[in-house]
Coordinates of C-alpha atoms in Angstrom, one line a residue:
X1 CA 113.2 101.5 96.2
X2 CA 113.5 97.9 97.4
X3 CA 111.8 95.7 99.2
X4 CA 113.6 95.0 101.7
X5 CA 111.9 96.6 104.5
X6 CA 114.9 97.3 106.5
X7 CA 114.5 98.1 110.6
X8 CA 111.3 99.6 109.6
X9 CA 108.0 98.0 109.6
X10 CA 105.1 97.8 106.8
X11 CA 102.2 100.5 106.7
X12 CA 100.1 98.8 105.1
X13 CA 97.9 98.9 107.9
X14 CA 97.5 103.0 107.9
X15 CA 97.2 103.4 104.5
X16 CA 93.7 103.8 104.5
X17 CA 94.1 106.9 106.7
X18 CA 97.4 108.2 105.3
X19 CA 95.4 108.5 101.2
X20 CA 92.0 110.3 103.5
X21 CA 94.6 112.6 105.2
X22 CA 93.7 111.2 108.8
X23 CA 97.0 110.7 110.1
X24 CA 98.6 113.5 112.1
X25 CA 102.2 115.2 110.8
X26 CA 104.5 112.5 112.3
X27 CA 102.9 109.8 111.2
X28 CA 102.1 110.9 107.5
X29 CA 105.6 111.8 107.4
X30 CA 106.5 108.5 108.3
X31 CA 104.1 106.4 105.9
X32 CA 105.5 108.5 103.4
X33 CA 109.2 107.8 103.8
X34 CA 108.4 104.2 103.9
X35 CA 106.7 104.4 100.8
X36 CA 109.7 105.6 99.2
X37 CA 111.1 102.7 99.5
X38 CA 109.2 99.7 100.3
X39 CA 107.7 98.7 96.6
X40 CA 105.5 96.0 98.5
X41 CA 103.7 99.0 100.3
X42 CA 103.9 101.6 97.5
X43 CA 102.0 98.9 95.5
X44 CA 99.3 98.7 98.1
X45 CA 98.7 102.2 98.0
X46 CA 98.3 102.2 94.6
X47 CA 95.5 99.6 95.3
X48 CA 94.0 102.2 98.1
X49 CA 94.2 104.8 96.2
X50 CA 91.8 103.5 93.4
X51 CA 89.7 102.1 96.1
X52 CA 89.2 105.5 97.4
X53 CA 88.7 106.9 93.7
X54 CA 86.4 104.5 92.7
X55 CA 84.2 104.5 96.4
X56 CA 83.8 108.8 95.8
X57 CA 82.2 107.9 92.2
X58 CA 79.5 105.7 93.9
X59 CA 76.6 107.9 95.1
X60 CA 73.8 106.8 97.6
X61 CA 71.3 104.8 95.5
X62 CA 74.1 102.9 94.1
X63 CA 74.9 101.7 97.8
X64 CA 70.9 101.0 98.4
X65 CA 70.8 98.4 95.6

């Protein structure tokens, strides 16, 4: 893995989708070669990941205070 991101570009932008499984095959296939080997994006979806993780703990009332 490097970070050198090569000829392709960053995903950071549909990572949100890619860890809620809303990307189609093509393009979760895509994200997920990337993150293979971009460390600046594997890193971010490490941060998206726990965001997600952390967002299905809260339950209604907690989002009313």
């Amino acid at each position: 893995m490097t970070t050198d991101r090569g000829d392709d570009p960053h995903v950071r932008q549909t990572l949100g989708a890619y860890v809620l499984d809303a990307l189609d095959a093509r393009e979760s296939g895509q994200v997920a070669r990337h993150l293979q080997r971009c460390e600046v994006c594997a890193a971010a979806y490490v941060e998206v990941v726990d965001a997600v993780s952390l967002l299905a703990l809260l339950d209604v009332d907690d989002l009313l205070e």
